[in-house]
mmCIF file of C-alpha atoms in Angstrom:
data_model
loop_
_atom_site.group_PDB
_atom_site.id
_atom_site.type_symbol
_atom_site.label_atom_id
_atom_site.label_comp_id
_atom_site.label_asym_id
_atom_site.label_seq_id
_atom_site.Cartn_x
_atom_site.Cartn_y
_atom_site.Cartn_z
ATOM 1 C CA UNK A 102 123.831 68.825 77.854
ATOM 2 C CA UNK A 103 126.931 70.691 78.807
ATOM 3 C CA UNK A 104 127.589 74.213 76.510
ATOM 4 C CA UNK A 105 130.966 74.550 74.875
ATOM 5 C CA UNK A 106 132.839 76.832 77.136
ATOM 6 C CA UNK A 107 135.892 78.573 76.300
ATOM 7 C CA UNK A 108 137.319 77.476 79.944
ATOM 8 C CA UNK A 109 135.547 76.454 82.843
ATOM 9 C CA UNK A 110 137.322 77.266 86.441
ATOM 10 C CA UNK A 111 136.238 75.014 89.154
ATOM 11 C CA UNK A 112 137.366 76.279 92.621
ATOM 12 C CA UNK A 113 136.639 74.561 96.019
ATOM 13 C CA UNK A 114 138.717 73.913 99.428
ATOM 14 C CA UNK A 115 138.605 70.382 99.549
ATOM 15 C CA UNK A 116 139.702 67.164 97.716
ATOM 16 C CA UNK A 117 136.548 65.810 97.407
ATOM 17 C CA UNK A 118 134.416 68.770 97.131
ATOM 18 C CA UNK A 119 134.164 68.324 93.352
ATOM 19 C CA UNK A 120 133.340 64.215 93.478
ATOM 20 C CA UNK A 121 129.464 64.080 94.160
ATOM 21 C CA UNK A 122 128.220 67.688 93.092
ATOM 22 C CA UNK A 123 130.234 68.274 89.863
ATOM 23 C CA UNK A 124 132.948 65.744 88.794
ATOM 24 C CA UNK A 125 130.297 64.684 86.323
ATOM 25 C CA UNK A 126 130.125 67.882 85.001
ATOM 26 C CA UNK A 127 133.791 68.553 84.503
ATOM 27 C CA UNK A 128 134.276 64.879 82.701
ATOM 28 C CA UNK A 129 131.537 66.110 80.280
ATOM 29 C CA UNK A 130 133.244 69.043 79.575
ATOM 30 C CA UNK A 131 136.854 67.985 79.073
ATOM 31 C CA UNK A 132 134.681 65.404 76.770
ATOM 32 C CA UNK A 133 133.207 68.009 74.924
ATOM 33 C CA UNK A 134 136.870 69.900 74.086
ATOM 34 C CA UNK A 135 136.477 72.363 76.738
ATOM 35 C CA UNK A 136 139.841 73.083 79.083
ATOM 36 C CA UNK A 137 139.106 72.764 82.938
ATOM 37 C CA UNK A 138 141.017 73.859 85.387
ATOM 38 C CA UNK A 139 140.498 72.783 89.241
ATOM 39 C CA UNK A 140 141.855 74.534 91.839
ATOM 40 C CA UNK A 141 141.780 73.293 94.999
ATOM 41 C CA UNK A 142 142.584 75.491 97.614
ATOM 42 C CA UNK A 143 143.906 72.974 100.611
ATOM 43 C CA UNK A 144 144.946 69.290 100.915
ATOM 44 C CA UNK A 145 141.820 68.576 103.445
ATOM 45 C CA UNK A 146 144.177 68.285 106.433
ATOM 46 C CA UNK A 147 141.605 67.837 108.893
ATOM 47 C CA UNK A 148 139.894 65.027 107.649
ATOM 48 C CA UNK A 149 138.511 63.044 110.377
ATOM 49 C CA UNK A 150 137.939 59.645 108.612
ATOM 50 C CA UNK A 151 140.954 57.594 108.986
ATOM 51 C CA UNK A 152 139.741 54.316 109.449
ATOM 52 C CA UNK A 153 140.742 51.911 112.710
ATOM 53 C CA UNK A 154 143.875 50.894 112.278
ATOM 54 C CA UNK A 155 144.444 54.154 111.268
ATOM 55 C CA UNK A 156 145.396 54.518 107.868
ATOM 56 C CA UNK A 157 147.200 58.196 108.436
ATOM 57 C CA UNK A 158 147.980 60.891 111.000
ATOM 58 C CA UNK A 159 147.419 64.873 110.692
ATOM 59 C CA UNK A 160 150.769 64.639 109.549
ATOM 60 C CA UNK A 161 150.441 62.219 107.181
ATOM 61 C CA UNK A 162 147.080 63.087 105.799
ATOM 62 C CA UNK A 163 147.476 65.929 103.609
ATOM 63 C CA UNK A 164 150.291 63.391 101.585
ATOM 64 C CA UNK A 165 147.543 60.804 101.505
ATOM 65 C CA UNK A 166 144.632 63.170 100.445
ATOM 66 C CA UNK A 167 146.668 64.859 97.567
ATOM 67 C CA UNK A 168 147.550 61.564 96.332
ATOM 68 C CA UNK A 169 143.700 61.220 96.125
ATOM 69 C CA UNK A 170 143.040 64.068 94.713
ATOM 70 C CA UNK A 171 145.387 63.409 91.989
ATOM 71 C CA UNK A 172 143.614 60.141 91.369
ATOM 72 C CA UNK A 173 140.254 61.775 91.222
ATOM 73 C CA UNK A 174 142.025 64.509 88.694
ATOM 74 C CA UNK A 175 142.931 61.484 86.154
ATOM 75 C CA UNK A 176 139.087 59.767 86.576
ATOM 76 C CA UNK A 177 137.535 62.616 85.229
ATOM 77 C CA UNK A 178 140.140 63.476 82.814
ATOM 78 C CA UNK A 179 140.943 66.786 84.139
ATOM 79 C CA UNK A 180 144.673 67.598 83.331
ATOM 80 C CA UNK A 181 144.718 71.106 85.291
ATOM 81 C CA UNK A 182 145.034 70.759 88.517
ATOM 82 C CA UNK A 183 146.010 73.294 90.704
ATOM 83 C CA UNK A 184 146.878 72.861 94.452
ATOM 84 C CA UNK A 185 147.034 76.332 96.243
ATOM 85 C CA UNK A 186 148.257 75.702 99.301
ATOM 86 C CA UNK A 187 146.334 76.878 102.155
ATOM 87 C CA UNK A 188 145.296 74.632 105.242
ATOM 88 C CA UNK A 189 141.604 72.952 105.859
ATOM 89 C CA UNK A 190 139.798 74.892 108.468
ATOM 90 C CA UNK A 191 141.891 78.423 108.109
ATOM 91 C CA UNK A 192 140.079 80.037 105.296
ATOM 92 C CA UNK A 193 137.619 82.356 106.594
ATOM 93 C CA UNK A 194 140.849 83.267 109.175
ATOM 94 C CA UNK A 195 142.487 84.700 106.155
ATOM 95 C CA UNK A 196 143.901 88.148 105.998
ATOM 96 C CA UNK A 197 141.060 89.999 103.950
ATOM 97 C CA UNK A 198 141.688 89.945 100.244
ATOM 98 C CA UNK A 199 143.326 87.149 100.404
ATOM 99 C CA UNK A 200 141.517 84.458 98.403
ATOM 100 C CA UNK A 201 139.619 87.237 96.661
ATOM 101 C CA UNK A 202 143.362 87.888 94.806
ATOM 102 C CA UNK A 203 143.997 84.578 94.184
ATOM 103 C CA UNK A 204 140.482 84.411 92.602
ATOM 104 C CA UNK A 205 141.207 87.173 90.469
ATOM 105 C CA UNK A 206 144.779 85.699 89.354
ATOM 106 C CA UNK A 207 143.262 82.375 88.386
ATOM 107 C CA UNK A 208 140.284 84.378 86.419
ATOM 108 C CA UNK A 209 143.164 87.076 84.662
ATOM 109 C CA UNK A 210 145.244 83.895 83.615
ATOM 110 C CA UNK A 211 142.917 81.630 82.062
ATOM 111 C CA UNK A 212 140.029 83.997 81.272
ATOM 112 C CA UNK A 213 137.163 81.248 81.788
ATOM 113 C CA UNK A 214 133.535 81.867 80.524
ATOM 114 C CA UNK A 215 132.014 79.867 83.422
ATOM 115 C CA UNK A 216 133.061 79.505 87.293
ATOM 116 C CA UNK A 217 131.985 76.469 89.262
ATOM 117 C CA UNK A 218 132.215 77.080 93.120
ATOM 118 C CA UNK A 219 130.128 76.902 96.018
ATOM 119 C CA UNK A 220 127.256 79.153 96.993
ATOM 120 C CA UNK A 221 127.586 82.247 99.723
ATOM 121 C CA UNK A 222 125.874 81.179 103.200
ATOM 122 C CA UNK A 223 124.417 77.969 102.111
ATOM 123 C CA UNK A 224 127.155 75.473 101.653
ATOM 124 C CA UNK A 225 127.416 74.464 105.566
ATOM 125 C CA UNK A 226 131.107 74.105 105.603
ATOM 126 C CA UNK A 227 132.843 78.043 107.013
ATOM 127 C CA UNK A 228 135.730 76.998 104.259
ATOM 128 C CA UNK A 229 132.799 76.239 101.218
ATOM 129 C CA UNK A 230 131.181 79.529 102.317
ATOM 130 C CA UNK A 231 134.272 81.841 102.010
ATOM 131 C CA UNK A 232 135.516 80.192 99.149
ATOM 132 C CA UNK A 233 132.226 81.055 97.985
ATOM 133 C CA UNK A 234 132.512 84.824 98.986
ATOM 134 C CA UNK A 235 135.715 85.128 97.478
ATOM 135 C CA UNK A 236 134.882 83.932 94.541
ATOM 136 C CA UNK A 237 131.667 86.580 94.240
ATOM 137 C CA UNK A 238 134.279 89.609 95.463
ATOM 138 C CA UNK A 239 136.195 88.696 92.445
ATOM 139 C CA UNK A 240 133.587 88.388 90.183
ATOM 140 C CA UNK A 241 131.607 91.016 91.343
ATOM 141 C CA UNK A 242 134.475 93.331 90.311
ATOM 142 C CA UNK A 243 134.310 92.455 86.913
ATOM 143 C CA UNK A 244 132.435 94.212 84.343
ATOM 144 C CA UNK A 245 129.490 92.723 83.357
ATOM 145 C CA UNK A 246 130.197 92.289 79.887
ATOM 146 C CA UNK A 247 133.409 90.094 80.462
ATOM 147 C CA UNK A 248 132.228 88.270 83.498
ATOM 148 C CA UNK A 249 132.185 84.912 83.395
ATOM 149 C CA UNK A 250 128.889 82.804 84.378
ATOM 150 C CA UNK A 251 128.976 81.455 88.009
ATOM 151 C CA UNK A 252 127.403 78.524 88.359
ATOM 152 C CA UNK A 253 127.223 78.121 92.240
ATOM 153 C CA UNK A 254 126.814 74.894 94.705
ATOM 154 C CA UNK A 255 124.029 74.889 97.255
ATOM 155 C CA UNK A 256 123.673 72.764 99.964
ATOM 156 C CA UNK A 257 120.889 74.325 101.550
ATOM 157 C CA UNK A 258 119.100 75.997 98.824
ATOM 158 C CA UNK A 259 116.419 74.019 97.005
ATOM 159 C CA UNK A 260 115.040 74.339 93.096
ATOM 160 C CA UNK A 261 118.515 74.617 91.120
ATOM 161 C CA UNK A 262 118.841 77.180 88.187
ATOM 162 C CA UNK A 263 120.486 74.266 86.388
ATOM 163 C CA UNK A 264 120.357 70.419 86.783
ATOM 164 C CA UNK A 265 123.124 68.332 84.674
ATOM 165 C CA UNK A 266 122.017 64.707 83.623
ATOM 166 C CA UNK A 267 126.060 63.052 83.470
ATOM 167 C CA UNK A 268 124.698 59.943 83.718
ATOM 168 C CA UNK A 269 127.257 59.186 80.435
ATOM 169 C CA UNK A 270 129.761 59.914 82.525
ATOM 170 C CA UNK A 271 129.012 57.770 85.579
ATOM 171 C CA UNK A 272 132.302 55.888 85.433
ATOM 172 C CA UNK A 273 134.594 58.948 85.434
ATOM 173 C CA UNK A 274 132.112 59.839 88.349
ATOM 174 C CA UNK A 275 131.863 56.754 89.949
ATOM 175 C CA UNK A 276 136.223 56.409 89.882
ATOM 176 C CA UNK A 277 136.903 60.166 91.276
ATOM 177 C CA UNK A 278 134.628 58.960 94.338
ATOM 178 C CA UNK A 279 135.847 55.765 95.090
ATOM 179 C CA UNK A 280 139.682 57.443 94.746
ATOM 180 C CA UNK A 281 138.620 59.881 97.677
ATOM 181 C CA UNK A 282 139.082 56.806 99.550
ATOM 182 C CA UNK A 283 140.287 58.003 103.227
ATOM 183 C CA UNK A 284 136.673 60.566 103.206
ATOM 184 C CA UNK A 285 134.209 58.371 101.580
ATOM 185 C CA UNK A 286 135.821 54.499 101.984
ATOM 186 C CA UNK A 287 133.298 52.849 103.191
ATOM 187 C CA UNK A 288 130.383 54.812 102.952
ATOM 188 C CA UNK A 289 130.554 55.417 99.188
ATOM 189 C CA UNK A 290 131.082 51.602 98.690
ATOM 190 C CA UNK A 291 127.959 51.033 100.201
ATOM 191 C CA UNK A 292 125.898 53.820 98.350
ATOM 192 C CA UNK A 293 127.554 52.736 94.894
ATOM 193 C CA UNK A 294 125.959 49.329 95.953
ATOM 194 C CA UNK A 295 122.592 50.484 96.264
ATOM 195 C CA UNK A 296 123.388 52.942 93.075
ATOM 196 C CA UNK A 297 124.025 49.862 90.980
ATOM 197 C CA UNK A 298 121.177 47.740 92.423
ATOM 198 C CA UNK A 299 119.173 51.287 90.789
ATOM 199 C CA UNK A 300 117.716 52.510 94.444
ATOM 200 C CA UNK A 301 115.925 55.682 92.677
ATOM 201 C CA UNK A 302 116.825 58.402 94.777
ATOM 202 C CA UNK A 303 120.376 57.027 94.689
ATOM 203 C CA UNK A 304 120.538 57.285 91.047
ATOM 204 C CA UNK A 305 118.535 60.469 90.833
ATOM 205 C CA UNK A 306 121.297 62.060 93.412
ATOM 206 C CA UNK A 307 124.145 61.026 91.765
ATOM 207 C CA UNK A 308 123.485 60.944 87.979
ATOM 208 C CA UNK A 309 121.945 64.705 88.016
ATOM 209 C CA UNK A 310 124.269 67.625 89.037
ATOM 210 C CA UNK A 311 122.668 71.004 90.506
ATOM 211 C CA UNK A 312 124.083 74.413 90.083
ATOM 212 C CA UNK A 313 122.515 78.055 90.933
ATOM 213 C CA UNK A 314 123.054 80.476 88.397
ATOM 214 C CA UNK A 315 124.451 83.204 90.728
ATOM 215 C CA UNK A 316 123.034 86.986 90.123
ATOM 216 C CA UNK A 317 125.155 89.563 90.693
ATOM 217 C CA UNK A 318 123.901 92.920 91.745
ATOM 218 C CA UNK A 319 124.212 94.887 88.267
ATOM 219 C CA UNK A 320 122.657 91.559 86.740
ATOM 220 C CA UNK A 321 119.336 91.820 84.667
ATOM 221 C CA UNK B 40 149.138 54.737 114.175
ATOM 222 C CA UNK B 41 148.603 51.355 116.647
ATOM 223 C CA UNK B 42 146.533 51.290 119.728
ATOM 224 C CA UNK B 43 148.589 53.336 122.878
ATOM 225 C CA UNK B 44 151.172 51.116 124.671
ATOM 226 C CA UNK B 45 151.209 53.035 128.022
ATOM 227 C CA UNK B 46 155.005 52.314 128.589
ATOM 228 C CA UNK B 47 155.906 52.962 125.489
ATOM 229 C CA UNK B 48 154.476 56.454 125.067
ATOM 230 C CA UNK B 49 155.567 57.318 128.112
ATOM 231 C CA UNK B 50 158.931 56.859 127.501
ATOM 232 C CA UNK B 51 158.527 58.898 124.139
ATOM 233 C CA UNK B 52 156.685 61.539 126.514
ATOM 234 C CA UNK B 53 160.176 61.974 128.635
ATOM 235 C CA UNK B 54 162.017 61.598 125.730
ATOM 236 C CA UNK B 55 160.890 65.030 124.579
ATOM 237 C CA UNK B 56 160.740 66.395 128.251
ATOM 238 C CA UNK B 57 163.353 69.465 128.909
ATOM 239 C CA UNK B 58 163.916 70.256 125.766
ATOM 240 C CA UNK B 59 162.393 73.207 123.440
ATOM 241 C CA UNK B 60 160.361 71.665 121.002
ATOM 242 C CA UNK B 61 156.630 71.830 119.190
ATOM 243 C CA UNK B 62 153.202 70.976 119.860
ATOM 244 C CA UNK B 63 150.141 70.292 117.749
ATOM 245 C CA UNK B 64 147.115 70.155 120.265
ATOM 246 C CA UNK B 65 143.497 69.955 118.505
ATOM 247 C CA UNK B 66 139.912 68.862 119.198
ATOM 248 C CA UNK B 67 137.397 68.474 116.413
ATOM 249 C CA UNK B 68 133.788 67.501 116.065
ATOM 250 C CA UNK B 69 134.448 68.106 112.251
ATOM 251 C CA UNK B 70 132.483 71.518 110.710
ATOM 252 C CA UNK B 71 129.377 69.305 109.526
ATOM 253 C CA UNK B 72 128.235 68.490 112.810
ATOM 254 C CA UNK B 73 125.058 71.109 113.530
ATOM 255 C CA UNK B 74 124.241 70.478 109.826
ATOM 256 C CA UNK B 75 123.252 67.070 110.649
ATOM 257 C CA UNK B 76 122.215 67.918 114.655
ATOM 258 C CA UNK B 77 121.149 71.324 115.021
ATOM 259 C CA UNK B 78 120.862 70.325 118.916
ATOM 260 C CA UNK B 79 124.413 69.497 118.693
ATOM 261 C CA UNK B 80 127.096 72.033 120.166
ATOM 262 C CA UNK B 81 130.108 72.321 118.039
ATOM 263 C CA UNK B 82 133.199 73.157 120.204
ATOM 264 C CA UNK B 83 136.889 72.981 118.832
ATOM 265 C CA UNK B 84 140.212 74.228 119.522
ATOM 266 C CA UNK B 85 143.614 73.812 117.515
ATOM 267 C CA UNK B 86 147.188 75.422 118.084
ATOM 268 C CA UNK B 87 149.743 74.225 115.851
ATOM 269 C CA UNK B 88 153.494 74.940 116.207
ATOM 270 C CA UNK B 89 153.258 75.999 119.915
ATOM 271 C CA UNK B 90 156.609 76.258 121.176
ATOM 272 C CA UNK B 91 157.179 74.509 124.790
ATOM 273 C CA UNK B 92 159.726 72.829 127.047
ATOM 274 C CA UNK B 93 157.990 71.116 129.909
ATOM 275 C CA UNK B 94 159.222 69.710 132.494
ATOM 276 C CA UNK B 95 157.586 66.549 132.940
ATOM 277 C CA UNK B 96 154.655 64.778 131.187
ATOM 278 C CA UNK B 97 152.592 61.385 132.335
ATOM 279 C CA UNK B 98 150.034 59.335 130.241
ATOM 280 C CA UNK B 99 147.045 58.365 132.715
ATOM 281 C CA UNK B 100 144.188 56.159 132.517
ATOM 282 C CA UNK B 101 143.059 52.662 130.944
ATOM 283 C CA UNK B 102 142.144 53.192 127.713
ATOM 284 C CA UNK B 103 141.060 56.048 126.003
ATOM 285 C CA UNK B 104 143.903 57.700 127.919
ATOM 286 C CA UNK B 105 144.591 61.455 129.077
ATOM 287 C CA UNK B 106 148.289 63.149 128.527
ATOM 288 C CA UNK B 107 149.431 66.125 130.913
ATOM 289 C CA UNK B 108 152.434 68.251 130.377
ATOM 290 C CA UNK B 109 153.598 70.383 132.989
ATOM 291 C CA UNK B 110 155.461 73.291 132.055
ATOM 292 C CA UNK B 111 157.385 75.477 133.917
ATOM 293 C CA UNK B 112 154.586 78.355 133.522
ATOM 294 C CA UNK B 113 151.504 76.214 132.918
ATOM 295 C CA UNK B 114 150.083 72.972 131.104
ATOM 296 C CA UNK B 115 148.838 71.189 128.539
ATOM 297 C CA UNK B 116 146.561 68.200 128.402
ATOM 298 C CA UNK B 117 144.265 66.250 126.292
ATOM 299 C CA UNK B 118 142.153 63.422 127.095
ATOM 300 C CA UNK B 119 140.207 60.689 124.702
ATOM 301 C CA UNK B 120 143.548 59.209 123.402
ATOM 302 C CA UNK B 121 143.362 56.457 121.695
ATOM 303 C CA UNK B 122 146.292 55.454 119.136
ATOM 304 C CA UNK B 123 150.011 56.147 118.883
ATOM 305 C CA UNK B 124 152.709 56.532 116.661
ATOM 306 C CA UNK B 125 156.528 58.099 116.443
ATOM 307 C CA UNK B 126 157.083 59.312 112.813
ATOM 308 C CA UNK B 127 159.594 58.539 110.388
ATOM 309 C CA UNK B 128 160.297 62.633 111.410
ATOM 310 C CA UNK B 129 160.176 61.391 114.844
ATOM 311 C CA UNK B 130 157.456 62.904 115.758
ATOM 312 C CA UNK B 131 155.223 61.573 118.548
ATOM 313 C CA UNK B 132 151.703 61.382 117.712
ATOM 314 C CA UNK B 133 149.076 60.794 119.690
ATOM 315 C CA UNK B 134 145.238 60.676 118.590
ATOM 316 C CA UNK B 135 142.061 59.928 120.265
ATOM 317 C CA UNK B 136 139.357 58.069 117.787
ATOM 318 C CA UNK B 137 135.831 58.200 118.594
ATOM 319 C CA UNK B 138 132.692 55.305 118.383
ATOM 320 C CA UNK B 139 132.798 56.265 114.896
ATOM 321 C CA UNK B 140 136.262 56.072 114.319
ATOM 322 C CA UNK B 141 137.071 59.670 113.348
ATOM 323 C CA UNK B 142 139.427 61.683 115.029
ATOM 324 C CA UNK B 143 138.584 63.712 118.035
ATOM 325 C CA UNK B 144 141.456 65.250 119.289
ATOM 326 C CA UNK B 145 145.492 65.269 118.402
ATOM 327 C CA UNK B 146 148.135 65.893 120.204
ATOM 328 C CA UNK B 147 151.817 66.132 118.546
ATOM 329 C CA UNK B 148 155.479 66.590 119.661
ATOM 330 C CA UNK B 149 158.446 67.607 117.701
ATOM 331 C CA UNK B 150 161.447 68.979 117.885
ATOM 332 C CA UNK B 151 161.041 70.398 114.550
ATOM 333 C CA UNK B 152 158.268 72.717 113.623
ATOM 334 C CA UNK B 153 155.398 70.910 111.576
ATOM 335 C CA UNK B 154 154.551 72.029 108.429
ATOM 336 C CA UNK B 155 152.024 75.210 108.487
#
């Protein structure tokens, strides 16, 4: 399954972003001796689902959500967890350059051989997509001989390059979704339900991981 | 957060009245929603750390409820307010939940800047 990596960088704006589409992935990795870091670029401040009675406020949400995030970090055995503090929603309002630096720090630092992030223009969200774009800038930069592989999330892009079975890691999956507990509560308690009664495409979603192996220009 | 007491938030709305302090005013339909409606309009708008002093303010209606602050050189208002809270920052928040529960619009005072 997995390759041995010498580091794998996972970058995405949101706690959560990493539960259904890869947190699979990164358990297998950390299981096969492979370092992972996760950066995660804001505290999802304007999550919406906050139950009735509430359970937080904008200002208390970002407290709750990191809290979260730090539970999801320990399920999948990730030790590396880096918060970069900007705010839900602002990204693509960034100064230009921006996020494209802090790409390039991360890379320079701890010199990964594969990148997990989402995919330009087809990950719905404006904060996936230019987390996404900044992530190619930096890359792109790179020669190609030291580049690392990017292994890109699609949400609107069919017939993956790659598809991850982590169905050995289904309980490090299954615990960093339940901990996102303010954004998936309910919902996810219902769909782990119909995942353990075996509902195919349930299973088939969740215990298979999809990634696009992103070409760069100067790519063969 | 607990469902809006109409007394009591308006005496935390004068409370903050004549006096310099900060809003947080947003609306959301959240980013996903043309992904899963392409029929649906998304429309949002979010200022955080406005700095005010108005002169007067009034909660109206019966549930969800509509806020107005009059300021000496314009206004702020929201509508679809649902729930209520003062902070242990003592900050007055006020949030409007929709049929699904998620929040729909925000609007904060404080006399102390909220964090970026």
């Amino acid at each position: 399954m997995v390759k041995k990596e010498r580091h794998v960088l996972v970058i995405f704006p949101h706690p959560d972003d990493e539960a259904f589409g890869v947190s699979g992935t990164i358990s297998a990795h950390i299981a096969s001796g492979t370092p992972v870091t996760y950066a995660c670029l804001t505290l999802g401040e304007m999550g919406r689902n906050v139950g009735n009675p509430p359970i937080a406020t904008r200002e208390s949400l970002p407290d709750v959500r990191k809290k979260e995030l730090e539970e999801a970090a320990d399920a999948m055995g990730l030790t590396d967890l880096r918060m970069m503090g900007y705010r839900d929603k602002t990204l693509e309002f960034l100064a230009p350059g921006v996020l494209k630096s802090m790409v390039e720090e991360l890379v320079a630092e701890l010199n990964p051989t594969l990148v997990i992030s989402f995919y330009p223009e087809h990950s719905v969200h404006p904060d996936h997509n230019a987390t996404a774009e900044a992530v190619v800038e930096a890359l792109a930069d790179m020669p190609k001989e030291t580049r690392p592989t990017f292994y890109a999330v699609a949400i609107t892009l069919d017939n993956p390059d790659v598809v991850y079975s982590v169905k050995d890691y289904m309980r490090e999956k299954l615990l960093a979704l339940r901990a996102h507990h303010s954004q998936f509560g309910a919902t996810f308690a219902e769909r782990e339900k119909h995942y353990r009664g075996g509902d195919p495409e349930i299973v088939e979603r969740l215990e298979n991981e999809r990634f696009f192996n992103y070409k760069f220009a100067d790519d063969a | 957060m607990e469902p809006i007491a109409v007394t009591r938030v308006q005496t935390l709305i004068d409370s903050f009245a004549r006096k310099d302090v900060y809003l947080h005013l947003e609306t959301t339909n959240g980013a996903y929603a043309s992904h899963f409606d392409q029929s649906f309009f998304s429309a949002g708008a979010y200022i955080r750390n406005a700095h005010i002093n108005y002169k007067h303010g009034k909660i109206i209606g019966d549930g969800p409820y509509r806020v107005g602050l009059e300021l000496n050189i314009g206004w702020v208002y929201g509508e679809g307010l649902t729930h209520f809270e003062l902070n242990e920052d003592g900050q007055l928040i006020l949030a409007g939940l929709n049929h699904e529960d998620k929040i729909a619009v925000t609007l904060e005072i404080s006399e102390q800047p909220f964090r970026k």
